[in-house]
Amino acid sequence: MWPSLQLLSILLAVPVAVFACEGECIVGITHAFVGNYSNPIQSVLHEIDNQIIERIVPQHDGMSYLQPILTAYTNSSYDGMETAIFPSYFHGKCQVNGVDPKGCPNPDCPVVCGTPGSLVHFYPTLRFIAFNETREAMRLYTSSDSEAYRQVEHDVVRAAGKQARAAVPRFARYGDDVAGVMGENMPYVKKREESAKKALREILDEIPDLLAKACGGSAKDSVDGLPSCSWDAAMQEYILSFP
Ligand SMILES: *[C@@H]1O[C@H](CO)[C@@H](O)[C@H](O)[C@H]1NC(C)=O
Ligand SMILES: *[C@@H]1O[C@H](CO)[C@@H](O)[C@H](O)[C@H]1NC(C)=O
Ligand SMILES: *[C@@H]1O[C@H](CO)[C@@H](O)[C@H](O)[C@H]1NC(C)=O
């Protein structure tokens, strides 16, 4: 009797399942990169917050104006990272003409494929993929058409407008008609809101460069790239802990 199609597919799938980075391996490595990036992301957002406070509006209630961006990033960073690393770059068998090259599948496989050994061999590329994905995600959530950006812009512009309106009565002299002074100064408030919007855009546009700086520079796929976002010893040991 022929084996059932289901059994056949299990039999055929076994050798791949044993040597490929799947399931726990994919989840673990993705979490490791997302988790390690939380430090550089936090330091970049901290710097951006400081610039907003210095250049545009005072801090309010000890809260960060950037919370909506951090929330959007946190919500989606895992999925983006998994896709960028795994199916997009590391996937498939390592065999060349049906033969496993030296070092494959593990621990140091010079063929781009879906095994821990391949991730270790191409670590400079893996490190750059993780950086690039993080930078692109931040760019996406700070772009002018993102919901998170609109929320931040709304809060910052409102705070700037409030500050400008609070300053207006100081222009009024004793005995002036305050409502009249407010009306005359509406263009001033509008101008302050417009310049807050423009300054916010300029500040957020620095994020990609600030992230590269937080990672030690050299943001490219090279052996000496991203020295502060490499974590190579710990990461490679962790990657090879998967069979
Ligand atoms: C980066 O991730 C690896 C693997 O999870 C871990 O061993 C290491 O401590 C992390 N490093 C930092 C700085 O978070
Ligand atoms: C979180 O992500 C899911 C899908 O990835 C999306 O539907 C949801 O709107 C997001 N929530 C926030 C707060 O961004
Ligand atoms: C950088 O990341 C984006 C988003 O994931 C992707 O579309 C692009 O191809 C990546 N570029 C490189 C050079 O990896």
PDB file of C-alpha atoms and ligand atoms in Angstrom:
ATOM      1  CA  MET A   1       0.000   0.000   0.000  1.00  0.00           C
ATOM      2  CA  TRP A   2       1.169   3.521  -0.757  1.00  0.00           C
ATOM      3  CA  PRO A   3       1.739   5.743   2.299  1.00  0.00           C
ATOM      4  CA  SER A   4      -0.919   8.392   2.635  1.00  0.00           C
ATOM      5  CA  LEU A   5      -0.134  11.811   1.224  1.00  0.00           C
ATOM      6  CA  GLN A   6      -0.102  13.183   4.747  1.00  0.00           C
ATOM      7  CA  LEU A   7       2.438  10.626   5.955  1.00  0.00           C
ATOM      8  CA  LEU A   8       4.548  11.210   2.887  1.00  0.00           C
ATOM      9  CA  SER A   9       4.661  14.937   3.510  1.00  0.00           C
ATOM     10  CA  ILE A  10       5.668  14.354   7.137  1.00  0.00           C
ATOM     11  CA  LEU A  11       8.472  12.004   6.043  1.00  0.00           C
ATOM     12  CA  LEU A  12       9.706  14.502   3.478  1.00  0.00           C
ATOM     13  CA  ALA A  13       9.461  17.394   5.897  1.00  0.00           C
ATOM     14  CA  VAL A  14      11.493  15.792   8.682  1.00  0.00           C
ATOM     15  CA  PRO A  15      15.058  16.454   7.471  1.00  0.00           C
ATOM     16  CA  VAL A  16      14.231  20.136   6.853  1.00  0.00           C
ATOM     17  CA  ALA A  17      12.492  20.533  10.208  1.00  0.00           C
ATOM     18  CA  VAL A  18      15.515  19.166  12.045  1.00  0.00           C
ATOM     19  CA  PHE A  19      18.093  21.496  10.508  1.00  0.00           C
ATOM     20  CA  ALA A  20      16.192  24.690   9.781  1.00  0.00           C
ATOM     21  CA  CYS A  21      15.555  27.629  12.059  1.00  0.00           C
ATOM     22  CA  GLU A  22      11.818  27.273  12.591  1.00  0.00           C
ATOM     23  CA  GLY A  23       9.256  27.713  15.340  1.00  0.00           C
ATOM     24  CA  GLU A  24      11.021  28.476  18.612  1.00  0.00           C
ATOM     25  CA  CYS A  25      14.244  29.342  16.812  1.00  0.00           C
ATOM     26  CA  ILE A  26      12.540  32.012  14.676  1.00  0.00           C
ATOM     27  CA  VAL A  27      10.542  33.378  17.596  1.00  0.00           C
ATOM     28  CA  GLY A  28      13.533  33.405  19.959  1.00  0.00           C
ATOM     29  CA  ILE A  29      15.935  35.127  17.567  1.00  0.00           C
ATOM     30  CA  THR A  30      13.345  37.705  16.509  1.00  0.00           C
ATOM     31  CA  HIS A  31      12.563  38.525  20.151  1.00  0.00           C
ATOM     32  CA  ALA A  32      16.272  38.789  20.909  1.00  0.00           C
ATOM     33  CA  PHE A  33      16.835  41.464  18.241  1.00  0.00           C
ATOM     34  CA  VAL A  34      13.665  43.399  19.070  1.00  0.00           C
ATOM     35  CA  GLY A  35      14.567  43.241  22.777  1.00  0.00           C
ATOM     36  CA  ASN A  36      18.169  44.349  22.237  1.00  0.00           C
ATOM     37  CA  TYR A  37      16.969  47.291  20.152  1.00  0.00           C
ATOM     38  CA  SER A  38      14.860  48.655  22.998  1.00  0.00           C
ATOM     39  CA  ASN A  39      17.944  50.413  24.467  1.00  0.00           C
ATOM     40  CA  PRO A  40      19.022  52.345  21.351  1.00  0.00           C
ATOM     41  CA  ILE A  41      15.362  53.145  20.581  1.00  0.00           C
ATOM     42  CA  GLN A  42      14.866  54.524  24.063  1.00  0.00           C
ATOM     43  CA  SER A  43      17.965  56.669  23.911  1.00  0.00           C
ATOM     44  CA  VAL A  44      16.920  58.083  20.513  1.00  0.00           C
ATOM     45  CA  LEU A  45      13.402  58.893  21.730  1.00  0.00           C
ATOM     46  CA  HIS A  46      14.817  60.463  24.870  1.00  0.00           C
ATOM     47  CA  GLU A  47      17.004  62.746  22.769  1.00  0.00           C
ATOM     48  CA  ILE A  48      14.050  63.658  20.517  1.00  0.00           C
ATOM     49  CA  ASP A  49      11.905  64.424  23.562  1.00  0.00           C
ATOM     50  CA  ASN A  50      14.596  66.742  24.897  1.00  0.00           C
ATOM     51  CA  GLN A  51      14.747  68.593  21.587  1.00  0.00           C
ATOM     52  CA  ILE A  52      10.968  69.035  21.509  1.00  0.00           C
ATOM     53  CA  ILE A  53      11.080  70.475  25.026  1.00  0.00           C
ATOM     54  CA  GLU A  54      14.035  72.748  24.251  1.00  0.00           C
ATOM     55  CA  ARG A  55      12.900  73.979  20.852  1.00  0.00           C
ATOM     56  CA  ILE A  56       9.107  73.892  20.920  1.00  0.00           C
ATOM     57  CA  VAL A  57       7.182  73.467  24.157  1.00  0.00           C
ATOM     58  CA  PRO A  58       7.823  72.772  27.814  1.00  0.00           C
ATOM     59  CA  GLN A  59       7.278  69.264  29.045  1.00  0.00           C
ATOM     60  CA  HIS A  60       3.788  68.552  30.269  1.00  0.00           C
ATOM     61  CA  ASP A  61       3.033  66.381  33.302  1.00  0.00           C
ATOM     62  CA  GLY A  62       6.294  64.469  32.978  1.00  0.00           C
ATOM     63  CA  MET A  63       4.804  62.720  29.937  1.00  0.00           C
ATOM     64  CA  SER A  64       6.557  62.068  26.664  1.00  0.00           C
ATOM     65  CA  TYR A  65       4.958  63.604  23.593  1.00  0.00           C
ATOM     66  CA  LEU A  66       6.279  60.576  21.695  1.00  0.00           C
ATOM     67  CA  GLN A  67       4.223  57.918  23.460  1.00  0.00           C
ATOM     68  CA  PRO A  68       1.963  57.269  20.415  1.00  0.00           C
ATOM     69  CA  ILE A  69       5.040  56.563  18.273  1.00  0.00           C
ATOM     70  CA  LEU A  70       6.528  54.221  20.868  1.00  0.00           C
ATOM     71  CA  THR A  71       3.176  52.410  21.194  1.00  0.00           C
ATOM     72  CA  ALA A  72       2.851  51.929  17.433  1.00  0.00           C
ATOM     73  CA  TYR A  73       6.439  50.706  17.177  1.00  0.00           C
ATOM     74  CA  THR A  74       6.116  48.304  20.112  1.00  0.00           C
ATOM     75  CA  ASN A  75       2.890  46.916  18.727  1.00  0.00           C
ATOM     76  CA  SER A  76       4.351  45.981  15.378  1.00  0.00           C
ATOM     77  CA  SER A  77       8.100  45.587  15.834  1.00  0.00           C
ATOM     78  CA  TYR A  78       7.992  41.824  16.320  1.00  0.00           C
ATOM     79  CA  ASP A  79       6.099  41.068  13.094  1.00  0.00           C
ATOM     80  CA  GLY A  80       8.204  43.428  11.010  1.00  0.00           C
ATOM     81  CA  MET A  81      11.449  41.981  12.355  1.00  0.00           C
ATOM     82  CA  GLU A  82      10.416  38.370  11.829  1.00  0.00           C
ATOM     83  CA  THR A  83       9.466  39.000   8.202  1.00  0.00           C
ATOM     84  CA  ALA A  84      12.608  41.018   7.485  1.00  0.00           C
ATOM     85  CA  ILE A  85      14.940  38.321   8.840  1.00  0.00           C
ATOM     86  CA  PHE A  86      13.256  35.075   7.963  1.00  0.00           C
ATOM     87  CA  PRO A  87      11.257  34.638   4.909  1.00  0.00           C
ATOM     88  CA  SER A  88      12.735  37.781   3.381  1.00  0.00           C
ATOM     89  CA  TYR A  89      16.366  36.763   3.692  1.00  0.00           C
ATOM     90  CA  PHE A  90      17.173  33.545   5.589  1.00  0.00           C
ATOM     91  CA  HIS A  91      15.090  30.635   4.312  1.00  0.00           C
ATOM     92  CA  GLY A  92      15.297  27.362   2.436  1.00  0.00           C
ATOM     93  CA  LYS A  93      17.748  24.501   2.379  1.00  0.00           C
ATOM     94  CA  CYS A  94      21.499  24.918   2.375  1.00  0.00           C
ATOM     95  CA  GLN A  95      22.225  22.069  -0.016  1.00  0.00           C
ATOM     96  CA  VAL A  96      23.959  22.846  -3.256  1.00  0.00           C
ATOM     97  CA  ASN A  97      23.175  20.197  -5.919  1.00  0.00           C
ATOM     98  CA  GLY A  98      21.778  17.971  -3.178  1.00  0.00           C
ATOM     99  CA  VAL A  99      24.965  18.125  -1.060  1.00  0.00           C
ATOM    100  CA  ASP A 100      25.462  19.974   2.224  1.00  0.00           C
ATOM    101  CA  PRO A 101      28.473  22.307   1.806  1.00  0.00           C
ATOM    102  CA  LYS A 102      31.169  22.263   4.498  1.00  0.00           C
ATOM    103  CA  GLY A 103      29.914  23.839   7.745  1.00  0.00           C
ATOM    104  CA  CYS A 104      26.257  23.342   6.781  1.00  0.00           C
ATOM    105  CA  PRO A 105      23.728  23.211   8.207  1.00  0.00           C
ATOM    106  CA  ASN A 106      25.662  24.228  11.380  1.00  0.00           C
ATOM    107  CA  PRO A 107      27.695  25.821  12.907  1.00  0.00           C
ATOM    108  CA  ASP A 108      29.175  28.095  10.202  1.00  0.00           C
ATOM    109  CA  CYS A 109      27.421  27.666   6.902  1.00  0.00           C
ATOM    110  CA  PRO A 110      28.624  29.817   3.986  1.00  0.00           C
ATOM    111  CA  VAL A 111      25.332  29.480   2.076  1.00  0.00           C
ATOM    112  CA  VAL A 112      22.392  31.814   2.656  1.00  0.00           C
ATOM    113  CA  CYS A 113      19.695  29.471   3.957  1.00  0.00           C
ATOM    114  CA  GLY A 114      17.367  28.979   6.885  1.00  0.00           C
ATOM    115  CA  THR A 115      19.683  27.494   9.510  1.00  0.00           C
ATOM    116  CA  PRO A 116      21.407  28.834  12.633  1.00  0.00           C
ATOM    117  CA  GLY A 117      24.782  28.123  10.972  1.00  0.00           C
ATOM    118  CA  SER A 118      23.868  30.379   8.059  1.00  0.00           C
ATOM    119  CA  LEU A 119      22.684  33.167  10.385  1.00  0.00           C
ATOM    120  CA  VAL A 120      26.033  32.976  12.159  1.00  0.00           C
ATOM    121  CA  HIS A 121      28.097  32.969   8.953  1.00  0.00           C
ATOM    122  CA  PHE A 122      26.197  35.942   7.552  1.00  0.00           C
ATOM    123  CA  TYR A 123      25.998  37.733  10.877  1.00  0.00           C
ATOM    124  CA  PRO A 124      27.030  41.176   9.472  1.00  0.00           C
ATOM    125  CA  THR A 125      24.072  40.938   7.076  1.00  0.00           C
ATOM    126  CA  LEU A 126      21.727  39.746   9.812  1.00  0.00           C
ATOM    127  CA  ARG A 127      22.847  42.614  12.040  1.00  0.00           C
ATOM    128  CA  PHE A 128      22.243  45.106   9.232  1.00  0.00           C
ATOM    129  CA  ILE A 129      18.798  43.645   8.445  1.00  0.00           C
ATOM    130  CA  ALA A 130      17.798  44.099  12.105  1.00  0.00           C
ATOM    131  CA  PHE A 131      19.082  47.703  12.092  1.00  0.00           C
ATOM    132  CA  ASN A 132      17.472  48.573   8.770  1.00  0.00           C
ATOM    133  CA  GLU A 133      14.137  47.106   9.808  1.00  0.00           C
ATOM    134  CA  THR A 134      14.194  49.078  13.075  1.00  0.00           C
ATOM    135  CA  ARG A 135      15.107  52.295  11.247  1.00  0.00           C
ATOM    136  CA  GLU A 136      12.394  51.761   8.615  1.00  0.00           C
ATOM    137  CA  ALA A 137       9.776  51.098  11.297  1.00  0.00           C
ATOM    138  CA  MET A 138      10.686  54.336  13.075  1.00  0.00           C
ATOM    139  CA  ARG A 139      10.561  56.172   9.757  1.00  0.00           C
ATOM    140  CA  LEU A 140       7.118  54.725   9.067  1.00  0.00           C
ATOM    141  CA  TYR A 141       5.624  55.743  12.427  1.00  0.00           C
ATOM    142  CA  THR A 142       7.108  59.237  12.253  1.00  0.00           C
ATOM    143  CA  SER A 143       6.050  59.878   8.659  1.00  0.00           C
ATOM    144  CA  SER A 144       3.522  62.666   8.220  1.00  0.00           C
ATOM    145  CA  ASP A 145       0.739  60.353   7.108  1.00  0.00           C
ATOM    146  CA  SER A 146       0.950  57.918  10.040  1.00  0.00           C
ATOM    147  CA  GLU A 147      -1.731  57.913  12.729  1.00  0.00           C
ATOM    148  CA  ALA A 148       0.921  57.949  15.485  1.00  0.00           C
ATOM    149  CA  TYR A 149       2.586  61.022  13.979  1.00  0.00           C
ATOM    150  CA  ARG A 150      -0.716  62.874  13.654  1.00  0.00           C
ATOM    151  CA  GLN A 151      -1.399  62.253  17.342  1.00  0.00           C
ATOM    152  CA  VAL A 152       2.028  63.589  18.364  1.00  0.00           C
ATOM    153  CA  GLU A 153       1.641  66.614  16.080  1.00  0.00           C
ATOM    154  CA  HIS A 154      -1.799  67.319  17.513  1.00  0.00           C
ATOM    155  CA  ASP A 155      -0.489  67.271  21.105  1.00  0.00           C
ATOM    156  CA  VAL A 156       2.615  69.358  20.396  1.00  0.00           C
ATOM    157  CA  VAL A 157       0.749  71.968  18.315  1.00  0.00           C
ATOM    158  CA  ARG A 158      -1.972  72.256  20.917  1.00  0.00           C
ATOM    159  CA  ALA A 159       0.585  72.787  23.677  1.00  0.00           C
ATOM    160  CA  ALA A 160       2.394  75.419  21.586  1.00  0.00           C
ATOM    161  CA  GLY A 161      -0.907  77.224  20.884  1.00  0.00           C
ATOM    162  CA  LYS A 162      -1.823  77.172  24.553  1.00  0.00           C
ATOM    163  CA  GLN A 163       1.540  78.619  25.485  1.00  0.00           C
ATOM    164  CA  ALA A 164       1.191  81.361  22.865  1.00  0.00           C
ATOM    165  CA  ARG A 165      -2.312  82.286  24.055  1.00  0.00           C
ATOM    166  CA  ALA A 166      -1.096  82.419  27.655  1.00  0.00           C
ATOM    167  CA  ALA A 167       1.563  84.901  26.567  1.00  0.00           C
ATOM    168  CA  VAL A 168      -0.910  87.189  24.748  1.00  0.00           C
ATOM    169  CA  PRO A 169      -2.482  88.985  27.753  1.00  0.00           C
ATOM    170  CA  ARG A 170       1.010  90.187  28.699  1.00  0.00           C
ATOM    171  CA  PHE A 171       0.865  92.431  25.634  1.00  0.00           C
ATOM    172  CA  ALA A 172      -2.318  94.016  26.900  1.00  0.00           C
ATOM    173  CA  ARG A 173      -1.986  97.210  28.943  1.00  0.00           C
ATOM    174  CA  TYR A 174      -4.150  97.975  31.939  1.00  0.00           C
ATOM    175  CA  GLY A 175      -7.569  99.112  30.743  1.00  0.00           C
ATOM    176  CA  ASP A 176      -7.264  97.460  27.296  1.00  0.00           C
ATOM    177  CA  ASP A 177     -10.100  95.393  25.965  1.00  0.00           C
ATOM    178  CA  VAL A 178      -8.663  91.875  26.544  1.00  0.00           C
ATOM    179  CA  ALA A 179     -10.949  90.160  24.046  1.00  0.00           C
ATOM    180  CA  GLY A 180      -9.866  92.686  21.422  1.00  0.00           C
ATOM    181  CA  VAL A 181      -6.207  92.041  22.200  1.00  0.00           C
ATOM    182  CA  MET A 182      -6.774  88.279  21.898  1.00  0.00           C
ATOM    183  CA  GLY A 183      -8.432  88.761  18.519  1.00  0.00           C
ATOM    184  CA  GLU A 184      -5.602  90.971  17.284  1.00  0.00           C
ATOM    185  CA  ASN A 185      -3.105  88.357  18.396  1.00  0.00           C
ATOM    186  CA  MET A 186      -4.703  85.336  16.712  1.00  0.00           C
ATOM    187  CA  PRO A 187      -2.217  85.601  13.825  1.00  0.00           C
ATOM    188  CA  TYR A 188       0.538  85.388  16.458  1.00  0.00           C
ATOM    189  CA  VAL A 189      -0.947  82.184  17.917  1.00  0.00           C
ATOM    190  CA  LYS A 190      -1.380  80.698  14.430  1.00  0.00           C
ATOM    191  CA  LYS A 191       2.194  81.545  13.590  1.00  0.00           C
ATOM    192  CA  ARG A 192       3.439  79.831  16.741  1.00  0.00           C
ATOM    193  CA  GLU A 193       1.412  76.717  15.896  1.00  0.00           C
ATOM    194  CA  GLU A 194       2.762  76.646  12.341  1.00  0.00           C
ATOM    195  CA  SER A 195       6.341  76.999  13.488  1.00  0.00           C
ATOM    196  CA  ALA A 196       5.800  74.247  16.111  1.00  0.00           C
ATOM    197  CA  LYS A 197       4.608  71.935  13.317  1.00  0.00           C
ATOM    198  CA  LYS A 198       7.610  72.730  11.169  1.00  0.00           C
ATOM    199  CA  ALA A 199      10.105  72.289  14.025  1.00  0.00           C
ATOM    200  CA  LEU A 200       8.540  68.961  15.022  1.00  0.00           C
ATOM    201  CA  ARG A 201       8.954  67.662  11.467  1.00  0.00           C
ATOM    202  CA  GLU A 202      12.611  68.731  11.423  1.00  0.00           C
ATOM    203  CA  ILE A 203      13.316  67.097  14.776  1.00  0.00           C
ATOM    204  CA  LEU A 204      11.647  63.792  13.887  1.00  0.00           C
ATOM    205  CA  ASP A 205      13.511  63.663  10.579  1.00  0.00           C
ATOM    206  CA  GLU A 206      16.694  63.242  12.595  1.00  0.00           C
ATOM    207  CA  ILE A 207      15.611  59.836  13.929  1.00  0.00           C
ATOM    208  CA  PRO A 208      17.296  57.659  11.268  1.00  0.00           C
ATOM    209  CA  ASP A 209      20.644  59.425  11.787  1.00  0.00           C
ATOM    210  CA  LEU A 210      20.296  59.373  15.566  1.00  0.00           C
ATOM    211  CA  LEU A 211      19.629  55.640  15.500  1.00  0.00           C
ATOM    212  CA  ALA A 212      22.725  55.061  13.360  1.00  0.00           C
ATOM    213  CA  LYS A 213      24.702  57.166  15.825  1.00  0.00           C
ATOM    214  CA  ALA A 214      23.295  55.228  18.806  1.00  0.00           C
ATOM    215  CA  CYS A 215      24.476  52.050  17.054  1.00  0.00           C
ATOM    216  CA  GLY A 216      28.032  53.350  16.713  1.00  0.00           C
ATOM    217  CA  GLY A 217      27.797  54.407  13.054  1.00  0.00           C
ATOM    218  CA  SER A 218      28.789  52.499   9.936  1.00  0.00           C
ATOM    219  CA  ALA A 219      25.169  51.616   9.182  1.00  0.00           C
ATOM    220  CA  LYS A 220      25.829  49.178   6.381  1.00  0.00           C
ATOM    221  CA  ASP A 221      26.165  45.483   5.689  1.00  0.00           C
ATOM    222  CA  SER A 222      29.851  45.139   6.552  1.00  0.00           C
ATOM    223  CA  VAL A 223      32.038  43.333   9.090  1.00  0.00           C
ATOM    224  CA  ASP A 224      32.792  46.540  10.987  1.00  0.00           C
ATOM    225  CA  GLY A 225      29.192  47.816  10.807  1.00  0.00           C
ATOM    226  CA  LEU A 226      27.065  49.020  13.717  1.00  0.00           C
ATOM    227  CA  PRO A 227      29.512  48.230  16.540  1.00  0.00           C
ATOM    228  CA  SER A 228      27.092  49.246  19.307  1.00  0.00           C
ATOM    229  CA  CYS A 229      24.174  47.237  17.870  1.00  0.00           C
ATOM    230  CA  SER A 230      26.085  44.079  17.115  1.00  0.00           C
ATOM    231  CA  TRP A 231      25.866  42.007  20.283  1.00  0.00           C
ATOM    232  CA  ASP A 232      27.701  39.406  18.194  1.00  0.00           C
ATOM    233  CA  ALA A 233      29.177  37.150  20.892  1.00  0.00           C
ATOM    234  CA  ALA A 234      25.945  36.812  22.891  1.00  0.00           C
ATOM    235  CA  MET A 235      23.790  36.598  19.766  1.00  0.00           C
ATOM    236  CA  GLN A 236      25.852  33.986  17.963  1.00  0.00           C
ATOM    237  CA  GLU A 237      25.972  31.828  21.057  1.00  0.00           C
ATOM    238  CA  TYR A 238      22.205  32.184  21.384  1.00  0.00           C
ATOM    239  CA  ILE A 239      21.592  31.421  17.693  1.00  0.00           C
ATOM    240  CA  LEU A 240      23.668  28.240  17.895  1.00  0.00           C
ATOM    241  CA  SER A 241      21.731  27.092  20.959  1.00  0.00           C
ATOM    242  CA  PHE A 242      19.030  26.066  18.458  1.00  0.00           C
ATOM    243  CA  PRO A 243      19.570  22.713  16.757  1.00  0.00           C
TER     244      PRO A 243
HETATM  245  C1  LIG B   1      21.011  40.665  23.281  1.00  0.00           C
HETATM  246  O1  LIG B   1      20.361  39.423  23.100  1.00  0.00           O
HETATM  247  C2  LIG B   1      21.083  38.280  23.538  1.00  0.00           C
HETATM  248  C3  LIG B   1      20.259  37.047  23.200  1.00  0.00           C
HETATM  249  O2  LIG B   1      18.990  37.109  23.794  1.00  0.00           O
HETATM  250  C4  LIG B   1      21.368  38.395  25.039  1.00  0.00           C
HETATM  251  O3  LIG B   1      22.141  37.297  25.470  1.00  0.00           O
HETATM  252  C5  LIG B   1      22.105  39.701  25.311  1.00  0.00           C
HETATM  253  O4  LIG B   1      22.264  39.865  26.710  1.00  0.00           O
HETATM  254  C6  LIG B   1      21.344  40.890  24.742  1.00  0.00           C
HETATM  255  N1  LIG B   1      22.146  42.095  24.910  1.00  0.00           N
HETATM  256  C7  LIG B   1      21.631  43.263  25.270  1.00  0.00           C
HETATM  257  C8  LIG B   1      22.608  44.393  25.427  1.00  0.00           C
HETATM  258  O5  LIG B   1      20.434  43.450  25.463  1.00  0.00           O
HETATM  259  C1  LIG B   2      -1.483  46.965  16.622  1.00  0.00           C
HETATM  260  O1  LIG B   2      -1.267  46.142  15.473  1.00  0.00           O
HETATM  261  C2  LIG B   2      -2.427  45.583  14.913  1.00  0.00           C
HETATM  262  C3  LIG B   2      -2.030  44.666  13.752  1.00  0.00           C
HETATM  263  O2  LIG B   2      -0.674  44.517  13.611  1.00  0.00           O
HETATM  264  C4  LIG B   2      -3.342  46.702  14.446  1.00  0.00           C
HETATM  265  O3  LIG B   2      -4.536  46.164  13.913  1.00  0.00           O
HETATM  266  C5  LIG B   2      -3.663  47.638  15.606  1.00  0.00           C
HETATM  267  O4  LIG B   2      -4.393  48.743  15.151  1.00  0.00           O
HETATM  268  C6  LIG B   2      -2.367  48.140  16.237  1.00  0.00           C
HETATM  269  N1  LIG B   2      -2.657  48.957  17.423  1.00  0.00           N
HETATM  270  C7  LIG B   2      -2.020  50.110  17.656  1.00  0.00           C
HETATM  271  C8  LIG B   2      -2.369  50.797  18.919  1.00  0.00           C
HETATM  272  O5  LIG B   2      -1.195  50.588  16.875  1.00  0.00           O
HETATM  273  C1  LIG B   3      15.443  48.013   4.570  1.00  0.00           C
HETATM  274  O1  LIG B   3      14.183  47.715   5.173  1.00  0.00           O
HETATM  275  C2  LIG B   3      13.054  47.944   4.362  1.00  0.00           C
HETATM  276  C3  LIG B   3      11.812  47.659   5.205  1.00  0.00           C
HETATM  277  O2  LIG B   3      11.863  46.401   5.826  1.00  0.00           O
HETATM  278  C4  LIG B   3      13.148  47.076   3.104  1.00  0.00           C
HETATM  279  O3  LIG B   3      12.042  47.340   2.251  1.00  0.00           O
HETATM  280  C5  LIG B   3      14.466  47.352   2.379  1.00  0.00           C
HETATM  281  O4  LIG B   3      14.606  46.450   1.305  1.00  0.00           O
HETATM  282  C6  LIG B   3      15.631  47.169   3.339  1.00  0.00           C
HETATM  283  N1  LIG B   3      16.877  47.525   2.676  1.00  0.00           N
HETATM  284  C7  LIG B   3      17.980  46.800   2.772  1.00  0.00           C
HETATM  285  C8  LIG B   3      19.183  47.333   2.050  1.00  0.00           C
HETATM  286  O5  LIG B   3      18.014  45.754   3.409  1.00  0.00           O
END
